[in-house]
Amino acid sequence: MTWAAWRVQRPQLLAAMGAVVLLGLWLAATGLAMGHSQSWKYWTDGDVYVLYALPGLVGLALGVPLVAGEIDRGTNRLAWTQSVTRARWLAVKLAVGSLVTAALVAALAAVLNWWTRAISLAASTDSGGFSGVRIQPSGFDLSGMVIIGYAVFAFALGAALGAIIRRAGWAFAVGVPVFAACRLVIEDWVRPHLVAPATYANLTGAAPQALWNSWVLNSGLLPAGRTSPAPGQAWSAAPPAGYYSCANQAKSNGELARCAVQAHVHYVIQFQPDSHYWPLQGAETASFAILAAALIGVTVTAVRRWTA
């Protein structure tokens, strides 16, 4: 059964493998070139955003034809009238497809981790390079293990949409914006809270060097004693009257601090430090894995309700 699943999906799987190999060669060539020529850096800076879509495209390309492709060819009726049960047929196809998807993107992730470091080192004047930006969304989405979670989720999404829509082309067309929307929601609304953020507060608003290597979520003037806005208040809420007039006349950090004390406010920065990188990677990968499992359940339910 596993061999049959491989044979049926072989064209898509081989095409995906070929694309990943070619992309890996391109990444290796440009990554090495960036160490010798700054002209490569300027070219890749404009096109790096294409890489953010790759896990989703690979996952959808392998997931959509899993069931919808069988319907397009009419082979689903033949498969469902054999001795192998429909549930086992689908389970093997899902297992083979998801494992190959995860393996392909894991190989790609290893190259991307090295490549993103090469970009950062080429663009930075200090030796810290990529270690200072990996927690930020621009580096986070192209490094670590979360890329595998994106791809497996996209694979499950494609399989579910194919089982519901039953047309591969339309399922892929719907899957692209749905995947992009899920990524944006997770990045903007969920990721900042997957791990409790750290806070830094002082009276002058000066940020320590440690925050340069962090992902700043929010910052602003808050009432003294608070590290987050009061209920119903926003980070951008105006400070008490008179603070800015006092601060504009301050000629030193000491005078600026006295203005804050008089107004009973302090400056607070909420951020995710670089030390939270791997906990965030693990939590977000787990979130996409849970979504993928739910979508697989949708696929199984949809297929079981069909009549052959």
PDB file of C-alpha atoms in Angstrom:
ATOM      1  CA  MET A   1       0.000   0.000   0.000  1.00  0.00           C
ATOM      2  CA  THR A   2       2.840   2.405   0.809  1.00  0.00           C
ATOM      3  CA  TRP A   3       4.481   1.626  -2.530  1.00  0.00           C
ATOM      4  CA  ALA A   4       1.182   2.246  -4.338  1.00  0.00           C
ATOM      5  CA  ALA A   5       0.781   5.595  -2.564  1.00  0.00           C
ATOM      6  CA  TRP A   6       4.303   6.536  -3.623  1.00  0.00           C
ATOM      7  CA  ARG A   7       3.625   5.532  -7.239  1.00  0.00           C
ATOM      8  CA  VAL A   8       0.420   7.584  -7.416  1.00  0.00           C
ATOM      9  CA  GLN A   9       2.043  10.680  -5.888  1.00  0.00           C
ATOM     10  CA  ARG A  10       5.422  10.182  -7.554  1.00  0.00           C
ATOM     11  CA  PRO A  11       5.154  12.948 -10.201  1.00  0.00           C
ATOM     12  CA  GLN A  12       4.312  15.624  -7.632  1.00  0.00           C
ATOM     13  CA  LEU A  13       6.866  14.331  -5.135  1.00  0.00           C
ATOM     14  CA  LEU A  14       9.681  14.171  -7.692  1.00  0.00           C
ATOM     15  CA  ALA A  15       8.813  17.635  -8.984  1.00  0.00           C
ATOM     16  CA  ALA A  16       8.930  19.008  -5.439  1.00  0.00           C
ATOM     17  CA  MET A  17      12.252  17.268  -4.793  1.00  0.00           C
ATOM     18  CA  GLY A  18      13.703  18.737  -7.972  1.00  0.00           C
ATOM     19  CA  ALA A  19      12.508  22.224  -7.041  1.00  0.00           C
ATOM     20  CA  VAL A  20      13.998  21.944  -3.549  1.00  0.00           C
ATOM     21  CA  VAL A  21      17.338  20.716  -4.942  1.00  0.00           C
ATOM     22  CA  LEU A  22      17.508  23.585  -7.436  1.00  0.00           C
ATOM     23  CA  LEU A  23      16.580  26.106  -4.759  1.00  0.00           C
ATOM     24  CA  GLY A  24      19.205  24.635  -2.430  1.00  0.00           C
ATOM     25  CA  LEU A  25      21.864  25.021  -5.120  1.00  0.00           C
ATOM     26  CA  TRP A  26      20.789  28.612  -5.728  1.00  0.00           C
ATOM     27  CA  LEU A  27      20.893  29.392  -2.000  1.00  0.00           C
ATOM     28  CA  ALA A  28      24.332  27.800  -1.676  1.00  0.00           C
ATOM     29  CA  ALA A  29      25.691  29.774  -4.646  1.00  0.00           C
ATOM     30  CA  THR A  30      24.293  33.120  -3.526  1.00  0.00           C
ATOM     31  CA  GLY A  31      25.224  32.518   0.103  1.00  0.00           C
ATOM     32  CA  LEU A  32      28.843  31.853  -0.828  1.00  0.00           C
ATOM     33  CA  ALA A  33      28.890  34.782  -3.245  1.00  0.00           C
ATOM     34  CA  MET A  34      27.650  37.164  -0.561  1.00  0.00           C
ATOM     35  CA  GLY A  35      30.866  36.569   1.323  1.00  0.00           C
ATOM     36  CA  HIS A  36      32.834  38.019  -1.593  1.00  0.00           C
ATOM     37  CA  SER A  37      30.595  40.528  -3.324  1.00  0.00           C
ATOM     38  CA  GLN A  38      28.170  43.052  -1.839  1.00  0.00           C
ATOM     39  CA  SER A  39      26.332  43.235  -5.177  1.00  0.00           C
ATOM     40  CA  TRP A  40      24.761  39.837  -4.369  1.00  0.00           C
ATOM     41  CA  LYS A  41      23.430  41.235  -1.103  1.00  0.00           C
ATOM     42  CA  TYR A  42      21.551  44.052  -2.799  1.00  0.00           C
ATOM     43  CA  TRP A  43      20.015  41.643  -5.313  1.00  0.00           C
ATOM     44  CA  THR A  44      18.877  39.109  -2.716  1.00  0.00           C
ATOM     45  CA  ASP A  45      17.529  41.793  -0.377  1.00  0.00           C
ATOM     46  CA  GLY A  46      14.815  42.544  -2.930  1.00  0.00           C
ATOM     47  CA  ASP A  47      13.860  38.933  -3.583  1.00  0.00           C
ATOM     48  CA  VAL A  48      14.192  37.318  -0.154  1.00  0.00           C
ATOM     49  CA  TYR A  49      10.470  37.734   0.497  1.00  0.00           C
ATOM     50  CA  VAL A  50       9.745  35.087  -2.139  1.00  0.00           C
ATOM     51  CA  LEU A  51      11.244  32.553   0.279  1.00  0.00           C
ATOM     52  CA  TYR A  52       8.524  33.240   2.848  1.00  0.00           C
ATOM     53  CA  ALA A  53       5.969  31.673   0.489  1.00  0.00           C
ATOM     54  CA  LEU A  54       7.979  28.525  -0.292  1.00  0.00           C
ATOM     55  CA  PRO A  55       6.849  26.275   2.605  1.00  0.00           C
ATOM     56  CA  GLY A  56       3.237  27.036   1.808  1.00  0.00           C
ATOM     57  CA  LEU A  57       3.625  26.484  -1.929  1.00  0.00           C
ATOM     58  CA  VAL A  58       5.454  23.187  -1.446  1.00  0.00           C
ATOM     59  CA  GLY A  59       2.869  21.941   1.055  1.00  0.00           C
ATOM     60  CA  LEU A  60      -0.099  22.959  -1.082  1.00  0.00           C
ATOM     61  CA  ALA A  61       1.435  21.532  -4.252  1.00  0.00           C
ATOM     62  CA  LEU A  62       1.778  18.141  -2.550  1.00  0.00           C
ATOM     63  CA  GLY A  63      -1.430  18.225  -0.514  1.00  0.00           C
ATOM     64  CA  VAL A  64      -4.012  19.437  -3.024  1.00  0.00           C
ATOM     65  CA  PRO A  65      -3.627  16.525  -5.525  1.00  0.00           C
ATOM     66  CA  LEU A  66      -3.734  13.949  -2.734  1.00  0.00           C
ATOM     67  CA  VAL A  67      -7.505  13.534  -2.961  1.00  0.00           C
ATOM     68  CA  ALA A  68      -8.608  16.080  -5.569  1.00  0.00           C
ATOM     69  CA  GLY A  69      -6.166  14.608  -8.089  1.00  0.00           C
ATOM     70  CA  GLU A  70      -7.720  11.177  -7.637  1.00  0.00           C
ATOM     71  CA  ILE A  71     -11.150  12.650  -8.344  1.00  0.00           C
ATOM     72  CA  ASP A  72      -9.914  14.527 -11.418  1.00  0.00           C
ATOM     73  CA  ARG A  73      -8.571  11.252 -12.839  1.00  0.00           C
ATOM     74  CA  GLY A  74     -11.541   9.190 -11.632  1.00  0.00           C
ATOM     75  CA  THR A  75      -9.207   6.731  -9.875  1.00  0.00           C
ATOM     76  CA  ASN A  76     -10.846   7.237  -6.500  1.00  0.00           C
ATOM     77  CA  ARG A  77     -13.724   4.924  -7.442  1.00  0.00           C
ATOM     78  CA  LEU A  78     -11.293   2.184  -8.410  1.00  0.00           C
ATOM     79  CA  ALA A  79      -9.318   2.610  -5.179  1.00  0.00           C
ATOM     80  CA  TRP A  80     -12.421   2.463  -3.022  1.00  0.00           C
ATOM     81  CA  THR A  81     -13.687  -0.774  -4.534  1.00  0.00           C
ATOM     82  CA  GLN A  82     -10.519  -2.727  -3.709  1.00  0.00           C
ATOM     83  CA  SER A  83      -9.886  -4.852  -0.632  1.00  0.00           C
ATOM     84  CA  VAL A  84      -8.074  -1.976   1.084  1.00  0.00           C
ATOM     85  CA  THR A  85     -10.491   0.100   3.120  1.00  0.00           C
ATOM     86  CA  ARG A  86     -11.026   3.747   2.299  1.00  0.00           C
ATOM     87  CA  ALA A  87      -9.667   4.800   5.695  1.00  0.00           C
ATOM     88  CA  ARG A  88      -6.436   2.848   5.203  1.00  0.00           C
ATOM     89  CA  TRP A  89      -6.071   4.141   1.655  1.00  0.00           C
ATOM     90  CA  LEU A  90      -6.321   7.723   2.875  1.00  0.00           C
ATOM     91  CA  ALA A  91      -4.153   7.173   5.971  1.00  0.00           C
ATOM     92  CA  VAL A  92      -1.264   5.796   3.909  1.00  0.00           C
ATOM     93  CA  LYS A  93      -1.495   8.601   1.350  1.00  0.00           C
ATOM     94  CA  LEU A  94      -1.549  11.220   4.105  1.00  0.00           C
ATOM     95  CA  ALA A  95       1.356   9.582   5.931  1.00  0.00           C
ATOM     96  CA  VAL A  96       3.546   9.301   2.829  1.00  0.00           C
ATOM     97  CA  GLY A  97       2.751  12.824   1.666  1.00  0.00           C
ATOM     98  CA  SER A  98       3.237  14.494   5.038  1.00  0.00           C
ATOM     99  CA  LEU A  99       6.508  12.677   5.747  1.00  0.00           C
ATOM    100  CA  VAL A 100       7.951  13.563   2.354  1.00  0.00           C
ATOM    101  CA  THR A 101       6.802  17.166   2.757  1.00  0.00           C
ATOM    102  CA  ALA A 102       8.415  17.414   6.194  1.00  0.00           C
ATOM    103  CA  ALA A 103      11.652  15.800   4.958  1.00  0.00           C
ATOM    104  CA  LEU A 104      11.931  18.087   1.933  1.00  0.00           C
ATOM    105  CA  VAL A 105      11.334  21.247   3.914  1.00  0.00           C
ATOM    106  CA  ALA A 106      13.640  20.094   6.726  1.00  0.00           C
ATOM    107  CA  ALA A 107      16.449  19.810   4.175  1.00  0.00           C
ATOM    108  CA  LEU A 108      15.523  23.222   2.824  1.00  0.00           C
ATOM    109  CA  ALA A 109      15.401  24.651   6.354  1.00  0.00           C
ATOM    110  CA  ALA A 110      18.989  23.576   7.009  1.00  0.00           C
ATOM    111  CA  VAL A 111      20.160  25.494   3.932  1.00  0.00           C
ATOM    112  CA  LEU A 112      17.962  28.487   4.763  1.00  0.00           C
ATOM    113  CA  ASN A 113      19.387  28.701   8.290  1.00  0.00           C
ATOM    114  CA  TRP A 114      22.878  28.967   6.863  1.00  0.00           C
ATOM    115  CA  TRP A 115      21.784  31.323   4.070  1.00  0.00           C
ATOM    116  CA  THR A 116      19.995  33.793   6.363  1.00  0.00           C
ATOM    117  CA  ARG A 117      23.142  33.999   8.490  1.00  0.00           C
ATOM    118  CA  ALA A 118      25.129  34.766   5.360  1.00  0.00           C
ATOM    119  CA  ILE A 119      22.720  37.594   4.477  1.00  0.00           C
ATOM    120  CA  SER A 120      22.925  39.065   7.958  1.00  0.00           C
ATOM    121  CA  LEU A 121      26.705  38.889   8.081  1.00  0.00           C
ATOM    122  CA  ALA A 122      26.970  40.505   4.658  1.00  0.00           C
ATOM    123  CA  ALA A 123      24.636  43.327   5.695  1.00  0.00           C
ATOM    124  CA  SER A 124      26.039  43.919   9.185  1.00  0.00           C
ATOM    125  CA  THR A 125      29.177  45.670  10.268  1.00  0.00           C
ATOM    126  CA  ASP A 126      29.625  43.637  13.430  1.00  0.00           C
ATOM    127  CA  SER A 127      30.293  39.932  13.847  1.00  0.00           C
ATOM    128  CA  GLY A 128      27.039  39.324  15.738  1.00  0.00           C
ATOM    129  CA  GLY A 129      25.093  39.375  12.494  1.00  0.00           C
ATOM    130  CA  PHE A 130      22.142  37.052  12.341  1.00  0.00           C
ATOM    131  CA  SER A 131      22.152  36.189  16.043  1.00  0.00           C
ATOM    132  CA  GLY A 132      20.680  39.622  16.680  1.00  0.00           C
ATOM    133  CA  VAL A 133      17.740  39.439  14.234  1.00  0.00           C
ATOM    134  CA  ARG A 134      16.570  35.829  14.265  1.00  0.00           C
ATOM    135  CA  ILE A 135      13.894  36.566  16.899  1.00  0.00           C
ATOM    136  CA  GLN A 136      12.381  39.274  14.685  1.00  0.00           C
ATOM    137  CA  PRO A 137       9.741  38.217  12.134  1.00  0.00           C
ATOM    138  CA  SER A 138      12.048  38.852   9.161  1.00  0.00           C
ATOM    139  CA  GLY A 139      14.495  36.229  10.404  1.00  0.00           C
ATOM    140  CA  PHE A 140      12.163  34.051  12.462  1.00  0.00           C
ATOM    141  CA  ASP A 141      10.050  32.923   9.486  1.00  0.00           C
ATOM    142  CA  LEU A 142      13.101  31.740   7.513  1.00  0.00           C
ATOM    143  CA  SER A 143      14.980  29.901  10.223  1.00  0.00           C
ATOM    144  CA  GLY A 144      14.661  27.233  12.869  1.00  0.00           C
ATOM    145  CA  MET A 145      12.143  24.412  12.694  1.00  0.00           C
ATOM    146  CA  VAL A 146       8.965  26.451  12.263  1.00  0.00           C
ATOM    147  CA  ILE A 147       9.334  26.207   8.470  1.00  0.00           C
ATOM    148  CA  ILE A 148       8.515  22.505   8.744  1.00  0.00           C
ATOM    149  CA  GLY A 149       5.342  23.361  10.648  1.00  0.00           C
ATOM    150  CA  TYR A 150       4.308  25.802   7.901  1.00  0.00           C
ATOM    151  CA  ALA A 151       4.801  23.173   5.192  1.00  0.00           C
ATOM    152  CA  VAL A 152       2.977  20.351   7.007  1.00  0.00           C
ATOM    153  CA  PHE A 153       0.095  22.712   7.768  1.00  0.00           C
ATOM    154  CA  ALA A 154      -0.057  23.753   4.100  1.00  0.00           C
ATOM    155  CA  PHE A 155      -0.023  20.079   3.072  1.00  0.00           C
ATOM    156  CA  ALA A 156      -2.947  19.291   5.394  1.00  0.00           C
ATOM    157  CA  LEU A 157      -4.764  22.437   4.237  1.00  0.00           C
ATOM    158  CA  GLY A 158      -4.346  21.428   0.601  1.00  0.00           C
ATOM    159  CA  ALA A 159      -5.597  17.896   1.284  1.00  0.00           C
ATOM    160  CA  ALA A 160      -8.646  19.203   3.166  1.00  0.00           C
ATOM    161  CA  LEU A 161      -9.542  21.757   0.499  1.00  0.00           C
ATOM    162  CA  GLY A 162      -9.092  19.124  -2.207  1.00  0.00           C
ATOM    163  CA  ALA A 163     -11.429  16.777  -0.370  1.00  0.00           C
ATOM    164  CA  ILE A 164     -14.060  19.495   0.060  1.00  0.00           C
ATOM    165  CA  ILE A 165     -13.822  21.351  -3.258  1.00  0.00           C
ATOM    166  CA  ARG A 166     -12.890  18.223  -5.282  1.00  0.00           C
ATOM    167  CA  ARG A 167     -11.089  20.235  -7.966  1.00  0.00           C
ATOM    168  CA  ALA A 168      -7.331  20.532  -7.711  1.00  0.00           C
ATOM    169  CA  GLY A 169      -7.020  23.902  -9.449  1.00  0.00           C
ATOM    170  CA  TRP A 170      -9.701  25.600  -7.378  1.00  0.00           C
ATOM    171  CA  ALA A 171      -8.439  24.001  -4.158  1.00  0.00           C
ATOM    172  CA  PHE A 172      -4.938  25.364  -4.779  1.00  0.00           C
ATOM    173  CA  ALA A 173      -6.302  28.810  -5.674  1.00  0.00           C
ATOM    174  CA  VAL A 174      -8.284  28.928  -2.420  1.00  0.00           C
ATOM    175  CA  GLY A 175      -5.432  27.447  -0.393  1.00  0.00           C
ATOM    176  CA  VAL A 176      -2.915  30.210  -1.183  1.00  0.00           C
ATOM    177  CA  PRO A 177      -4.844  33.117   0.417  1.00  0.00           C
ATOM    178  CA  VAL A 178      -6.078  30.920   3.278  1.00  0.00           C
ATOM    179  CA  PHE A 179      -2.521  29.858   4.096  1.00  0.00           C
ATOM    180  CA  ALA A 180      -1.277  33.457   3.860  1.00  0.00           C
ATOM    181  CA  ALA A 181      -4.078  34.668   6.148  1.00  0.00           C
ATOM    182  CA  CYS A 182      -3.284  31.997   8.744  1.00  0.00           C
ATOM    183  CA  ARG A 183       0.388  32.940   8.674  1.00  0.00           C
ATOM    184  CA  LEU A 184      -0.414  36.619   9.179  1.00  0.00           C
ATOM    185  CA  VAL A 185      -2.830  35.937  12.030  1.00  0.00           C
ATOM    186  CA  ILE A 186      -0.314  33.726  13.825  1.00  0.00           C
ATOM    187  CA  GLU A 187       2.543  36.184  13.307  1.00  0.00           C
ATOM    188  CA  ASP A 188       0.687  39.362  14.274  1.00  0.00           C
ATOM    189  CA  TRP A 189      -1.768  38.151  16.916  1.00  0.00           C
ATOM    190  CA  VAL A 190      -0.633  34.807  18.312  1.00  0.00           C
ATOM    191  CA  ARG A 191       3.174  34.608  18.192  1.00  0.00           C
ATOM    192  CA  PRO A 192       3.817  37.613  20.479  1.00  0.00           C
ATOM    193  CA  HIS A 193       1.890  35.819  23.254  1.00  0.00           C
ATOM    194  CA  LEU A 194       3.018  32.201  22.770  1.00  0.00           C
ATOM    195  CA  VAL A 195       5.772  32.910  25.292  1.00  0.00           C
ATOM    196  CA  ALA A 196       5.298  35.556  27.964  1.00  0.00           C
ATOM    197  CA  PRO A 197       7.223  38.657  26.822  1.00  0.00           C
ATOM    198  CA  ALA A 198       9.793  40.436  28.934  1.00  0.00           C
ATOM    199  CA  THR A 199       9.557  44.095  29.966  1.00  0.00           C
ATOM    200  CA  TYR A 200      12.094  46.811  30.560  1.00  0.00           C
ATOM    201  CA  ALA A 201      11.274  50.086  32.270  1.00  0.00           C
ATOM    202  CA  ASN A 202      13.155  53.295  33.036  1.00  0.00           C
ATOM    203  CA  LEU A 203      12.482  57.000  33.375  1.00  0.00           C
ATOM    204  CA  THR A 204      14.209  58.273  30.250  1.00  0.00           C
ATOM    205  CA  GLY A 205      13.184  55.900  27.478  1.00  0.00           C
ATOM    206  CA  ALA A 206      16.775  54.915  26.691  1.00  0.00           C
ATOM    207  CA  ALA A 207      16.973  51.310  25.461  1.00  0.00           C
ATOM    208  CA  PRO A 208      19.882  49.139  26.636  1.00  0.00           C
ATOM    209  CA  GLN A 209      22.055  47.378  24.084  1.00  0.00           C
ATOM    210  CA  ALA A 210      20.432  44.042  24.976  1.00  0.00           C
ATOM    211  CA  LEU A 211      17.186  45.232  23.369  1.00  0.00           C
ATOM    212  CA  TRP A 212      18.926  45.770  20.039  1.00  0.00           C
ATOM    213  CA  ASN A 213      18.964  41.981  19.636  1.00  0.00           C
ATOM    214  CA  SER A 214      15.298  41.606  20.563  1.00  0.00           C
ATOM    215  CA  TRP A 215      11.855  41.827  18.991  1.00  0.00           C
ATOM    216  CA  VAL A 216      10.182  44.922  20.453  1.00  0.00           C
ATOM    217  CA  LEU A 217       6.409  44.387  20.689  1.00  0.00           C
ATOM    218  CA  ASN A 218       5.192  47.573  22.372  1.00  0.00           C
ATOM    219  CA  SER A 219       6.634  50.634  24.019  1.00  0.00           C
ATOM    220  CA  GLY A 220       5.353  53.818  25.575  1.00  0.00           C
ATOM    221  CA  LEU A 221       4.812  55.904  28.681  1.00  0.00           C
ATOM    222  CA  LEU A 222       2.715  54.203  31.338  1.00  0.00           C
ATOM    223  CA  PRO A 223       1.636  55.137  34.847  1.00  0.00           C
ATOM    224  CA  ALA A 224       4.306  54.464  37.443  1.00  0.00           C
ATOM    225  CA  GLY A 225       4.094  50.935  38.796  1.00  0.00           C
ATOM    226  CA  ARG A 226       2.492  49.472  35.663  1.00  0.00           C
ATOM    227  CA  THR A 227       4.230  47.363  33.008  1.00  0.00           C
ATOM    228  CA  SER A 228       1.208  47.203  30.695  1.00  0.00           C
ATOM    229  CA  PRO A 229      -1.628  49.625  29.892  1.00  0.00           C
ATOM    230  CA  ALA A 230      -4.582  49.803  32.243  1.00  0.00           C
ATOM    231  CA  PRO A 231      -7.785  48.061  31.075  1.00  0.00           C
ATOM    232  CA  GLY A 232      -9.283  50.050  28.225  1.00  0.00           C
ATOM    233  CA  GLN A 233      -6.058  51.966  27.626  1.00  0.00           C
ATOM    234  CA  ALA A 234      -3.611  51.625  24.717  1.00  0.00           C
ATOM    235  CA  TRP A 235       0.159  51.862  24.606  1.00  0.00           C
ATOM    236  CA  SER A 236      -0.238  55.100  22.656  1.00  0.00           C
ATOM    237  CA  ALA A 237      -2.352  56.787  25.328  1.00  0.00           C
ATOM    238  CA  ALA A 238      -1.196  60.334  26.021  1.00  0.00           C
ATOM    239  CA  PRO A 239       0.775  60.926  29.264  1.00  0.00           C
ATOM    240  CA  PRO A 240      -0.440  63.418  31.881  1.00  0.00           C
ATOM    241  CA  ALA A 241      -0.634  67.052  30.788  1.00  0.00           C
ATOM    242  CA  GLY A 242       2.610  68.912  31.239  1.00  0.00           C
ATOM    243  CA  TYR A 243       4.958  65.958  30.751  1.00  0.00           C
ATOM    244  CA  TYR A 244       5.996  66.819  27.199  1.00  0.00           C
ATOM    245  CA  SER A 245       6.450  70.513  27.970  1.00  0.00           C
ATOM    246  CA  CYS A 246       8.746  69.526  30.825  1.00  0.00           C
ATOM    247  CA  ALA A 247      10.549  66.879  28.747  1.00  0.00           C
ATOM    248  CA  ASN A 248      11.127  69.289  25.840  1.00  0.00           C
ATOM    249  CA  GLN A 249      12.972  71.632  28.182  1.00  0.00           C
ATOM    250  CA  ALA A 250      15.085  68.904  29.775  1.00  0.00           C
ATOM    251  CA  LYS A 251      18.790  69.204  28.981  1.00  0.00           C
ATOM    252  CA  SER A 252      19.975  65.932  30.512  1.00  0.00           C
ATOM    253  CA  ASN A 253      18.757  62.464  31.351  1.00  0.00           C
ATOM    254  CA  GLY A 254      18.529  63.523  34.979  1.00  0.00           C
ATOM    255  CA  GLU A 255      16.119  66.349  34.164  1.00  0.00           C
ATOM    256  CA  LEU A 256      14.124  64.030  31.889  1.00  0.00           C
ATOM    257  CA  ALA A 257      13.852  61.521  34.725  1.00  0.00           C
ATOM    258  CA  ARG A 258      12.585  64.239  37.073  1.00  0.00           C
ATOM    259  CA  CYS A 259       9.863  65.091  34.527  1.00  0.00           C
ATOM    260  CA  ALA A 260       8.738  61.466  34.562  1.00  0.00           C
ATOM    261  CA  VAL A 261       8.726  61.328  38.359  1.00  0.00           C
ATOM    262  CA  GLN A 262       6.675  64.522  38.578  1.00  0.00           C
ATOM    263  CA  ALA A 263       4.163  63.154  36.037  1.00  0.00           C
ATOM    264  CA  HIS A 264       4.093  59.752  37.803  1.00  0.00           C
ATOM    265  CA  VAL A 265       4.990  57.884  34.594  1.00  0.00           C
ATOM    266  CA  HIS A 266       7.825  55.737  33.321  1.00  0.00           C
ATOM    267  CA  TYR A 267       8.855  54.417  29.933  1.00  0.00           C
ATOM    268  CA  VAL A 268       8.143  50.700  29.388  1.00  0.00           C
ATOM    269  CA  ILE A 269       9.339  48.443  26.567  1.00  0.00           C
ATOM    270  CA  GLN A 270       7.670  45.053  26.047  1.00  0.00           C
ATOM    271  CA  PHE A 271       9.816  42.677  24.010  1.00  0.00           C
ATOM    272  CA  GLN A 272      10.746  39.105  23.160  1.00  0.00           C
ATOM    273  CA  PRO A 273      14.473  38.646  23.885  1.00  0.00           C
ATOM    274  CA  ASP A 274      16.721  36.496  21.747  1.00  0.00           C
ATOM    275  CA  SER A 275      16.690  33.871  24.515  1.00  0.00           C
ATOM    276  CA  HIS A 276      12.997  33.256  23.686  1.00  0.00           C
ATOM    277  CA  TYR A 277      13.812  32.249  20.101  1.00  0.00           C
ATOM    278  CA  TRP A 278      13.675  28.464  20.548  1.00  0.00           C
ATOM    279  CA  PRO A 279      10.687  28.459  22.935  1.00  0.00           C
ATOM    280  CA  LEU A 280       8.785  30.552  20.372  1.00  0.00           C
ATOM    281  CA  GLN A 281       9.921  28.250  17.563  1.00  0.00           C
ATOM    282  CA  GLY A 282       8.663  25.216  19.434  1.00  0.00           C
ATOM    283  CA  ALA A 283       5.365  26.805  20.448  1.00  0.00           C
ATOM    284  CA  GLU A 284       4.569  28.074  16.953  1.00  0.00           C
ATOM    285  CA  THR A 285       5.556  24.777  15.321  1.00  0.00           C
ATOM    286  CA  ALA A 286       3.254  22.973  17.753  1.00  0.00           C
ATOM    287  CA  SER A 287       0.438  25.420  16.922  1.00  0.00           C
ATOM    288  CA  PHE A 288       0.688  24.657  13.203  1.00  0.00           C
ATOM    289  CA  ALA A 289       0.955  20.935  13.933  1.00  0.00           C
ATOM    290  CA  ILE A 290      -2.313  21.097  15.887  1.00  0.00           C
ATOM    291  CA  LEU A 291      -3.978  22.960  13.018  1.00  0.00           C
ATOM    292  CA  ALA A 292      -2.637  20.355  10.588  1.00  0.00           C
ATOM    293  CA  ALA A 293      -4.049  17.528  12.705  1.00  0.00           C
ATOM    294  CA  ALA A 294      -7.454  19.224  12.738  1.00  0.00           C
ATOM    295  CA  LEU A 295      -7.369  19.613   8.953  1.00  0.00           C
ATOM    296  CA  ILE A 296      -6.449  15.955   8.518  1.00  0.00           C
ATOM    297  CA  GLY A 297      -9.529  15.144  10.579  1.00  0.00           C
ATOM    298  CA  VAL A 298     -11.585  17.286   8.191  1.00  0.00           C
ATOM    299  CA  THR A 299     -10.103  15.410   5.223  1.00  0.00           C
ATOM    300  CA  VAL A 300     -10.875  12.010   6.715  1.00  0.00           C
ATOM    301  CA  THR A 301     -14.440  13.040   7.553  1.00  0.00           C
ATOM    302  CA  ALA A 302     -15.039  14.438   4.060  1.00  0.00           C
ATOM    303  CA  VAL A 303     -13.713  11.319   2.311  1.00  0.00           C
ATOM    304  CA  ARG A 304     -15.633   8.902   4.528  1.00  0.00           C
ATOM    305  CA  ARG A 305     -18.902  10.655   3.721  1.00  0.00           C
ATOM    306  CA  TRP A 306     -18.495  10.305  -0.013  1.00  0.00           C
ATOM    307  CA  THR A 307     -20.295   7.701  -2.048  1.00  0.00           C
ATOM    308  CA  ALA A 308     -18.014   5.829  -4.438  1.00  0.00           C
TER     309      ALA A 308
END
